[in-house]
Tab-separated table of C-alpha atoms and ligand atoms in Angstrom:
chain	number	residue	atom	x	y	z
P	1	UNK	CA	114.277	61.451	-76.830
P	2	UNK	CA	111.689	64.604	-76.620
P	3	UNK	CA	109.151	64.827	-79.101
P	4	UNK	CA	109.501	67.563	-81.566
P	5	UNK	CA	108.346	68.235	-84.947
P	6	UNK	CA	111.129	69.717	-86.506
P	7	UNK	CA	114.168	68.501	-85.131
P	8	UNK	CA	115.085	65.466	-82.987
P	9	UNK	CA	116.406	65.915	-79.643
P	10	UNK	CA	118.720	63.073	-77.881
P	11	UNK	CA	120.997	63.201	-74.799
P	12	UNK	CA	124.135	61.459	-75.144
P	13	UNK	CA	125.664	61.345	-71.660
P	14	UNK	CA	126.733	64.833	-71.005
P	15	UNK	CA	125.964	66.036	-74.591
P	16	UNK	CA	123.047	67.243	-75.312
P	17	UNK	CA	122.384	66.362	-79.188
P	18	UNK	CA	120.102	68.091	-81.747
P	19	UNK	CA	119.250	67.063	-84.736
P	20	UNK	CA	117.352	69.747	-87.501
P	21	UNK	CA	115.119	67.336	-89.257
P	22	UNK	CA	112.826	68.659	-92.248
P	23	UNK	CA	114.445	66.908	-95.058
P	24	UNK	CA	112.057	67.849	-97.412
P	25	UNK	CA	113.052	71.262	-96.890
P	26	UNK	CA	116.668	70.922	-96.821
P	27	UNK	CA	116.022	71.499	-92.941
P	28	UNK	CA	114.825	75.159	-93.593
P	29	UNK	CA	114.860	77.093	-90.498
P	30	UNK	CA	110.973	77.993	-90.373
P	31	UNK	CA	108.956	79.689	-86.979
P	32	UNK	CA	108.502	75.688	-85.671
P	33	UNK	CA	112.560	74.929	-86.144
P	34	UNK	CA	112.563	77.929	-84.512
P	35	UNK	CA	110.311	76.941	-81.657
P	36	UNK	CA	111.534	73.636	-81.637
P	37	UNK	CA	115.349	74.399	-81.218
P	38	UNK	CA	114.692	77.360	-78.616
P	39	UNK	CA	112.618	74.490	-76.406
P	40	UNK	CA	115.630	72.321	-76.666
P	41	UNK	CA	117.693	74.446	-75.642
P	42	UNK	CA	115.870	75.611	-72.337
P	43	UNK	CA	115.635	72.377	-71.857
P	44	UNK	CA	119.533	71.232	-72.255
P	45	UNK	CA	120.206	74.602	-70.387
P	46	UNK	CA	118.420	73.352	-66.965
P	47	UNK	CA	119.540	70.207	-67.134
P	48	UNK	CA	122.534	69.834	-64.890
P	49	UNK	CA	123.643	66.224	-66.680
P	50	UNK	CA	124.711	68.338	-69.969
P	51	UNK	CA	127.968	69.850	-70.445
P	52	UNK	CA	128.169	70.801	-74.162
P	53	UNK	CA	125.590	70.814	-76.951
P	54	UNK	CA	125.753	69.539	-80.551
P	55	UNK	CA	123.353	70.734	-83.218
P	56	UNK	CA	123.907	69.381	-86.154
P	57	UNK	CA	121.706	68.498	-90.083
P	58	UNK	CA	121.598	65.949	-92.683
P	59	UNK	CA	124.419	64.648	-94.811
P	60	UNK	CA	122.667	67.026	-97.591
P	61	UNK	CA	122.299	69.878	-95.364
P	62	UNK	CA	123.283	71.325	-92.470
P	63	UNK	CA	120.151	73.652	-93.082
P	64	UNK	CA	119.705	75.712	-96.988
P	65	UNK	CA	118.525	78.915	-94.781
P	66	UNK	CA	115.584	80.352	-93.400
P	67	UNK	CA	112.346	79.201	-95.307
P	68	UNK	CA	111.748	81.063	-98.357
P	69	UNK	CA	108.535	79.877	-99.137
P	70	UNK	CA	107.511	81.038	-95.206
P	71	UNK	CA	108.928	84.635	-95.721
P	72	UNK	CA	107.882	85.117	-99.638
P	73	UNK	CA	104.440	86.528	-98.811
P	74	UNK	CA	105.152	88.471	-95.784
P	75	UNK	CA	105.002	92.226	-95.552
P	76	UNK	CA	106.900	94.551	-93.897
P	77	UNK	CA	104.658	95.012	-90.987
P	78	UNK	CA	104.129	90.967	-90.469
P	79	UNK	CA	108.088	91.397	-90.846
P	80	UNK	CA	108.658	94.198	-88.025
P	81	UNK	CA	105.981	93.721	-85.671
P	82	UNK	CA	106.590	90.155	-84.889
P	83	UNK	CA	110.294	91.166	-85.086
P	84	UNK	CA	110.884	88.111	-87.800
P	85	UNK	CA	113.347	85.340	-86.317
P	86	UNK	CA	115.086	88.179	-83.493
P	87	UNK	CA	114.499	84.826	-81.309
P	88	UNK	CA	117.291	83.037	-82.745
P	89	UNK	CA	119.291	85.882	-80.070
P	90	UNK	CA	118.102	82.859	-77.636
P	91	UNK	CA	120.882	80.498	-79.091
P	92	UNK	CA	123.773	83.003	-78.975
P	93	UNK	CA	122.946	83.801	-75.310
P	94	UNK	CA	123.110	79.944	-74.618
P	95	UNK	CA	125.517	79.678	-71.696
P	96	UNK	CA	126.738	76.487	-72.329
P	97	UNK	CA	129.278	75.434	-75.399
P	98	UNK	CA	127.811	74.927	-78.686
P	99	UNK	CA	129.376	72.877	-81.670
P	100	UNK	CA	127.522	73.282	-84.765
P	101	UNK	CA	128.113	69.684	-87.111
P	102	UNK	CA	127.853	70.892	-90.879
P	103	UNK	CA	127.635	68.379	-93.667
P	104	UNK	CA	126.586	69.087	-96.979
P	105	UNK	CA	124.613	73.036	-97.134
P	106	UNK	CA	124.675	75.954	-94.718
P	107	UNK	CA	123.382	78.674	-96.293
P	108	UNK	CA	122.014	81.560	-95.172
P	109	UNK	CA	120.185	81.473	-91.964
P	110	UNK	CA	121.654	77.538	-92.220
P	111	UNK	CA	125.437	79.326	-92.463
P	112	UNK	CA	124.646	82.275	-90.051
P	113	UNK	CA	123.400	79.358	-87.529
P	114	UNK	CA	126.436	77.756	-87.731
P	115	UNK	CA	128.453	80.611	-86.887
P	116	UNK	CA	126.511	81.560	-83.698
P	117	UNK	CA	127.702	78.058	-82.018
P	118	UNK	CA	131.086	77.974	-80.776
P	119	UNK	CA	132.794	75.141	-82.489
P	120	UNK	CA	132.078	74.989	-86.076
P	121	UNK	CA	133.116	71.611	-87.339
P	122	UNK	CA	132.820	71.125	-91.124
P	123	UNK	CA	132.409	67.366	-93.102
P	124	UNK	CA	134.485	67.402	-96.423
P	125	UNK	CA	131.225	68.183	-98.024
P	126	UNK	CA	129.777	71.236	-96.100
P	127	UNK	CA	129.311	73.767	-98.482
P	128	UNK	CA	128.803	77.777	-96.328
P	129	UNK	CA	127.237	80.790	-98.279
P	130	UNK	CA	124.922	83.714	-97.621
P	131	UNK	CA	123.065	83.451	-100.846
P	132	UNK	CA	120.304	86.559	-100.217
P	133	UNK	CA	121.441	89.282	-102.300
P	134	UNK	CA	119.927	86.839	-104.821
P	135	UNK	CA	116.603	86.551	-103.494
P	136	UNK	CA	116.392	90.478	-103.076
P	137	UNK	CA	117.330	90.220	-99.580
P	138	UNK	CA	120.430	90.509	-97.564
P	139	UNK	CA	121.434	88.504	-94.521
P	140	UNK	CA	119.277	88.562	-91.269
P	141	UNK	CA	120.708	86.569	-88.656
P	142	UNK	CA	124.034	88.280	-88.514
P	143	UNK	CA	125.646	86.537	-91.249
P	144	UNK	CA	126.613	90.463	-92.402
P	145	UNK	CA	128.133	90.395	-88.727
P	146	UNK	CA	129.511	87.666	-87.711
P	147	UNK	CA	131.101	86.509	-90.958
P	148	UNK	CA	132.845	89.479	-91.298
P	149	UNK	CA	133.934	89.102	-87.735
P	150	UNK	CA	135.132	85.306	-88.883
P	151	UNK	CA	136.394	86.096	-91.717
P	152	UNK	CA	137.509	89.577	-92.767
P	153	UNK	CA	135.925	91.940	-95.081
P	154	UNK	CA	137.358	90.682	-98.232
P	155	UNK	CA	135.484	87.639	-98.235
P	156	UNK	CA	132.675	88.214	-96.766
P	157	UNK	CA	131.923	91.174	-99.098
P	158	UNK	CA	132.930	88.328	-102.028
P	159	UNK	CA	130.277	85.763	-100.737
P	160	UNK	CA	127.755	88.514	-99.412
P	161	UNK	CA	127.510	90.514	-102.783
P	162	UNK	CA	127.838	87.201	-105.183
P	163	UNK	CA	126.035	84.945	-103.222
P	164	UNK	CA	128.831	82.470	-104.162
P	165	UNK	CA	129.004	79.321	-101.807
P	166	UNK	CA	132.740	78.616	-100.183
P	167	UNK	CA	133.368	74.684	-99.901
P	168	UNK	CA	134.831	73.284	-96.648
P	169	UNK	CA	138.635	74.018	-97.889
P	170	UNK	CA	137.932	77.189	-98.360
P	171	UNK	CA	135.867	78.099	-94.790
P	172	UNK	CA	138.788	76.708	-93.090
P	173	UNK	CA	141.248	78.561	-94.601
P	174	UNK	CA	139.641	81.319	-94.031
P	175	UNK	CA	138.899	80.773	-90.231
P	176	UNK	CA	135.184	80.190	-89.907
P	177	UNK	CA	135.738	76.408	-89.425
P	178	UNK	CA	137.430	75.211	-86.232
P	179	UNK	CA	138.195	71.544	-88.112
P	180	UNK	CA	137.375	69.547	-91.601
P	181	UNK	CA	136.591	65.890	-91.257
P	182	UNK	CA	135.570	63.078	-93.949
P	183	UNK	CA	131.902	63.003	-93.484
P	184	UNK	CA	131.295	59.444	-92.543
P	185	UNK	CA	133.675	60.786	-89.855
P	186	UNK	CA	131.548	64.172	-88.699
P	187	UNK	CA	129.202	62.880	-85.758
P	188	UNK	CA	131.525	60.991	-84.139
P	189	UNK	CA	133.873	63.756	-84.146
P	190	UNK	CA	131.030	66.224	-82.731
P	191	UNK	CA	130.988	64.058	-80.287
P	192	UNK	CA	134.036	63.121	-79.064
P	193	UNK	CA	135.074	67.068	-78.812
P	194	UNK	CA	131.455	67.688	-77.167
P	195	UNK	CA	132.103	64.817	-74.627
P	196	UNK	CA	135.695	66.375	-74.380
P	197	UNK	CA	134.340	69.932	-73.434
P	198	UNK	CA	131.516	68.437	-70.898
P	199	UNK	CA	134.556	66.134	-69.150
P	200	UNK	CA	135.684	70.271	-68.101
P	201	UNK	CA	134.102	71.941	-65.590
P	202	UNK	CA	131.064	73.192	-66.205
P	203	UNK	CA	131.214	76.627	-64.871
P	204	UNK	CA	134.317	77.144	-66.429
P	205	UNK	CA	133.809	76.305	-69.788
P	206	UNK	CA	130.661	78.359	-69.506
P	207	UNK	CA	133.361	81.437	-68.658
P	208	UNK	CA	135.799	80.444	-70.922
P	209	UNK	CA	132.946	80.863	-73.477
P	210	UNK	CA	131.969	84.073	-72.322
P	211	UNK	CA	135.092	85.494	-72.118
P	212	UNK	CA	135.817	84.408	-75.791
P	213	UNK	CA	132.989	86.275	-76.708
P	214	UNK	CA	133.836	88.644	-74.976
P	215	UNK	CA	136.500	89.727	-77.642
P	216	UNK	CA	133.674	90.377	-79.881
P	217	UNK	CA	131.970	92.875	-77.737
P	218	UNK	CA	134.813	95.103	-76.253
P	219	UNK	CA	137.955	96.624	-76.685
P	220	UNK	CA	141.349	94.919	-76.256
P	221	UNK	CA	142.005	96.747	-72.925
P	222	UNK	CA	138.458	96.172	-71.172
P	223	UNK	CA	138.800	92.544	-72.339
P	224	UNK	CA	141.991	91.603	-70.583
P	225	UNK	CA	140.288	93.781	-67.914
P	226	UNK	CA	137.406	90.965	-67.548
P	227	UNK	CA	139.169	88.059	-68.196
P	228	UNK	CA	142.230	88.491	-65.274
P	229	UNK	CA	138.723	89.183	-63.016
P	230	UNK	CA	136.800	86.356	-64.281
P	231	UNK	CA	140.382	84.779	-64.012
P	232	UNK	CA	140.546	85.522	-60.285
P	233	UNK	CA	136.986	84.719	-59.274
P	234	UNK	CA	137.990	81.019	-60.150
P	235	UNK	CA	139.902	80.547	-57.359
P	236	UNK	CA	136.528	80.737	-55.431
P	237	UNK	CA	135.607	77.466	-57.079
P	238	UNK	CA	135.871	73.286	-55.930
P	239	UNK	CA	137.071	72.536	-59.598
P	240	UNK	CA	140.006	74.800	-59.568
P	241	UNK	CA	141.135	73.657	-56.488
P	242	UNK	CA	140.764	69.680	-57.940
P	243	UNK	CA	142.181	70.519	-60.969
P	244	UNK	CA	145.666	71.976	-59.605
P	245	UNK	CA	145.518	69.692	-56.770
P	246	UNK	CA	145.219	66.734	-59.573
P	247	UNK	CA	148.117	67.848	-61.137
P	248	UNK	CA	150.084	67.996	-58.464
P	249	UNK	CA	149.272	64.681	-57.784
P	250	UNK	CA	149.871	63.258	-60.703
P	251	UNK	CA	145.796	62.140	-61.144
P	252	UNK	CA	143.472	62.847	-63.644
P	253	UNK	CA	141.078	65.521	-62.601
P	254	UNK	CA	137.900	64.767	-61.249
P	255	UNK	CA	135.291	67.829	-61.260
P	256	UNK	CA	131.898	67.948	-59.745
P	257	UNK	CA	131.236	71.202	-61.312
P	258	UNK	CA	131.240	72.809	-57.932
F	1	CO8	N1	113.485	77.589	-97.931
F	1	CO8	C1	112.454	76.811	-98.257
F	1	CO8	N2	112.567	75.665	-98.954
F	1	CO8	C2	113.813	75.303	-99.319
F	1	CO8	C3	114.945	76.059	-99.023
F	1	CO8	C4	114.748	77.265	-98.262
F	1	CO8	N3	115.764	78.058	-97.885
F	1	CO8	N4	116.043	75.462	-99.532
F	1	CO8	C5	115.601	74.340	-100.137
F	1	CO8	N5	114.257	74.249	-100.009
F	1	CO8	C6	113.385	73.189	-100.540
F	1	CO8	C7	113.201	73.327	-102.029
F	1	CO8	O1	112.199	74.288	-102.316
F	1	CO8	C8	112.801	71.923	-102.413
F	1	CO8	O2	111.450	71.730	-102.057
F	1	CO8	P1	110.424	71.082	-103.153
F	1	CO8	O3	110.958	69.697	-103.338
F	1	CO8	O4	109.116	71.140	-102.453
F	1	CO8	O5	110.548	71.922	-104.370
F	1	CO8	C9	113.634	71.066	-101.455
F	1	CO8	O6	114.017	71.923	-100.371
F	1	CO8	C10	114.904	70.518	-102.090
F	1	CO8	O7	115.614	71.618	-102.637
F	1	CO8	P2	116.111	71.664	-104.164
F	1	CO8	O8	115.233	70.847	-105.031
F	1	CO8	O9	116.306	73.103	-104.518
F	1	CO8	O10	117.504	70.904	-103.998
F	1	CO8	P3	118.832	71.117	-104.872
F	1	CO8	O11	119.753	70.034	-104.446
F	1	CO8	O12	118.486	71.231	-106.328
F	1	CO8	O13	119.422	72.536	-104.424
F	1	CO8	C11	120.066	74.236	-102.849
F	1	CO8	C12	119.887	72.729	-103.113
F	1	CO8	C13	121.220	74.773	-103.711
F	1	CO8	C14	120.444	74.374	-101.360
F	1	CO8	C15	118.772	75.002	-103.175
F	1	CO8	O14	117.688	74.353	-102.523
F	1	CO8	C16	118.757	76.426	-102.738
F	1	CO8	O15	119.349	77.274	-103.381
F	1	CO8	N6	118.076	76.751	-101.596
F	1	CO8	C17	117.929	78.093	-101.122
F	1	CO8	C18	119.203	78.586	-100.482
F	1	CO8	C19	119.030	80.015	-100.012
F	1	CO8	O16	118.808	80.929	-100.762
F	1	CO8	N7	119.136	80.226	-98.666
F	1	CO8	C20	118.988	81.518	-98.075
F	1	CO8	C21	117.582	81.725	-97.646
F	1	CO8	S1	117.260	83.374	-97.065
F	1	CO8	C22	117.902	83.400	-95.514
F	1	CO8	O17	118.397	82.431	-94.988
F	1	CO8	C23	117.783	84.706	-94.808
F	1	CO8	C24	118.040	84.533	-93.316
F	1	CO8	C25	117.651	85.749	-92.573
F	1	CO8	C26	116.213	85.782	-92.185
F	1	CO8	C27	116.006	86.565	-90.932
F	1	CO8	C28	115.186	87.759	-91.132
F	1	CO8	C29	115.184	88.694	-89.967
């Protein structure tokens, strides 16, 4: 386990496990989570031994948003100059797949975390919102974005201009979660799909995540476009040839990531 202040970082196996840890705070994201999780990362990222990464909180809180009490005094120049929390970009252009394991609150910055990894599994407590219209605020780490992405404009406009917190019935129903779970039930979950996804081939669940993506950044035509390339390029690669070959023979696959 690596020494951080804010969060707690553990390998186990091929998963690469981190755990936001300022319960005092409801685990809110301040500049050291910040530091702290983008460390991790480059970290999990060079390490060949990890195939998927979980970050998850507490059973109270996932995290309750970026820290108020660190942004209340700031002005607009401390604000722009220092480009306030752009770094969290660092997460979404992780290459390898990302669950995010929510229990109890994601709120704001906690929510808009969430949605930046690519499996959101939600405990039967997890609570999502993007509570800033009622600080004076709106949200900053794409949760205007990528919610309404995730969810359509209907509700996000609902939760964005109320503030209003959606339970765990309600994200999945509307499609941000990928799964609900009883919470007791959560981590073990995060883990078995995590050790599910690193039991793949690395390099192609690292293109299967960017071609999902993908969708988000192109049109319909130029995506297909990429993914029968990507598609293609594959047959360059050890693990499809082990993979087909496997099922041919009637063998589970064995992939070296190769
Ligand atoms: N920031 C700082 N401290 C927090 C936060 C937070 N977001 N959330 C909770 N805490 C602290 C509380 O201040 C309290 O500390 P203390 O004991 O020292 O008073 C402790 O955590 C426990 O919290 P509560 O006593 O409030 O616990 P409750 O169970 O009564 O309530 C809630 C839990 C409902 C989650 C409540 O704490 C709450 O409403 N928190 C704030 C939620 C919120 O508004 N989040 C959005 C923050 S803004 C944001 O995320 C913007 C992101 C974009 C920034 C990027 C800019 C570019």
């Amino acid at each position: 386990m690596s020494d951080f202040e804010t969060i707690l970082l553990e390998r186990k196996g091929r998963v690469g496990w981190i755990t936001l840890n300022r319960p005092k705070a409801l685990n809110a994201l301040n500049a050291q989570v910040l530091d702290d999780v983008i460390a991790a990362l480059d970290e999990l990222e060079r390490d060949d031994e990890i195939g998927a990464v979980v970050i998850t909180g507490s059973d109270r809180a996932f995290a309750a948003g970026a820290d108020i009490k660190e942004m209340q005094p700031k002005s607009y120049m401390d604000m722009f100059l220092n480009d306030y929390f752009a770094r969290w970009d660092r997460l979404a252009q992780f290459r390898k797949p990302t669950i995010a394991a929510v229990a109890g609150y994601a709120l704001g910055g906690g929510c808009e975390l969430a949605m930046i990894c690519d499996i959101l599994i939600a405990a039967d407590t997890a609570k999502f919102g993007q509570p800033e219209i009622k600080l004076g605020v709106i949200p900053g780490i794409g949760g205007s974005q990528r919610l309404t992405r995730a969810i359509g404009k209907a509700k996000a406009m609902d939760l964005v201009l109320t503030g209003r917190n959606m339970d765990a019935e309600e994200a999945e129903r509307a499609g941000l979660v990928s799964r609900i779970v009883p919470a007791a039930e959560l981590l073990a979950t995060a883990l078995e799909v995590a050790d599910t996804i690193a039991s793949m081939s690395l390099p192609v669940t690292m293109i299967a995540k960017e071609a999902v993506n993908r969708s988000f950044e192109t049109t319909l035509a130029e995506g297909l476009r990429f993914e029968r390339r990507v598609f293609h390029s594959l047959f360059a690669i050890e693990d499809q040839k082990e993979g087909m070959t496997a099922f041919v023979e009637k063998r589970p696959a064995k992939f070296t990531n190769r």
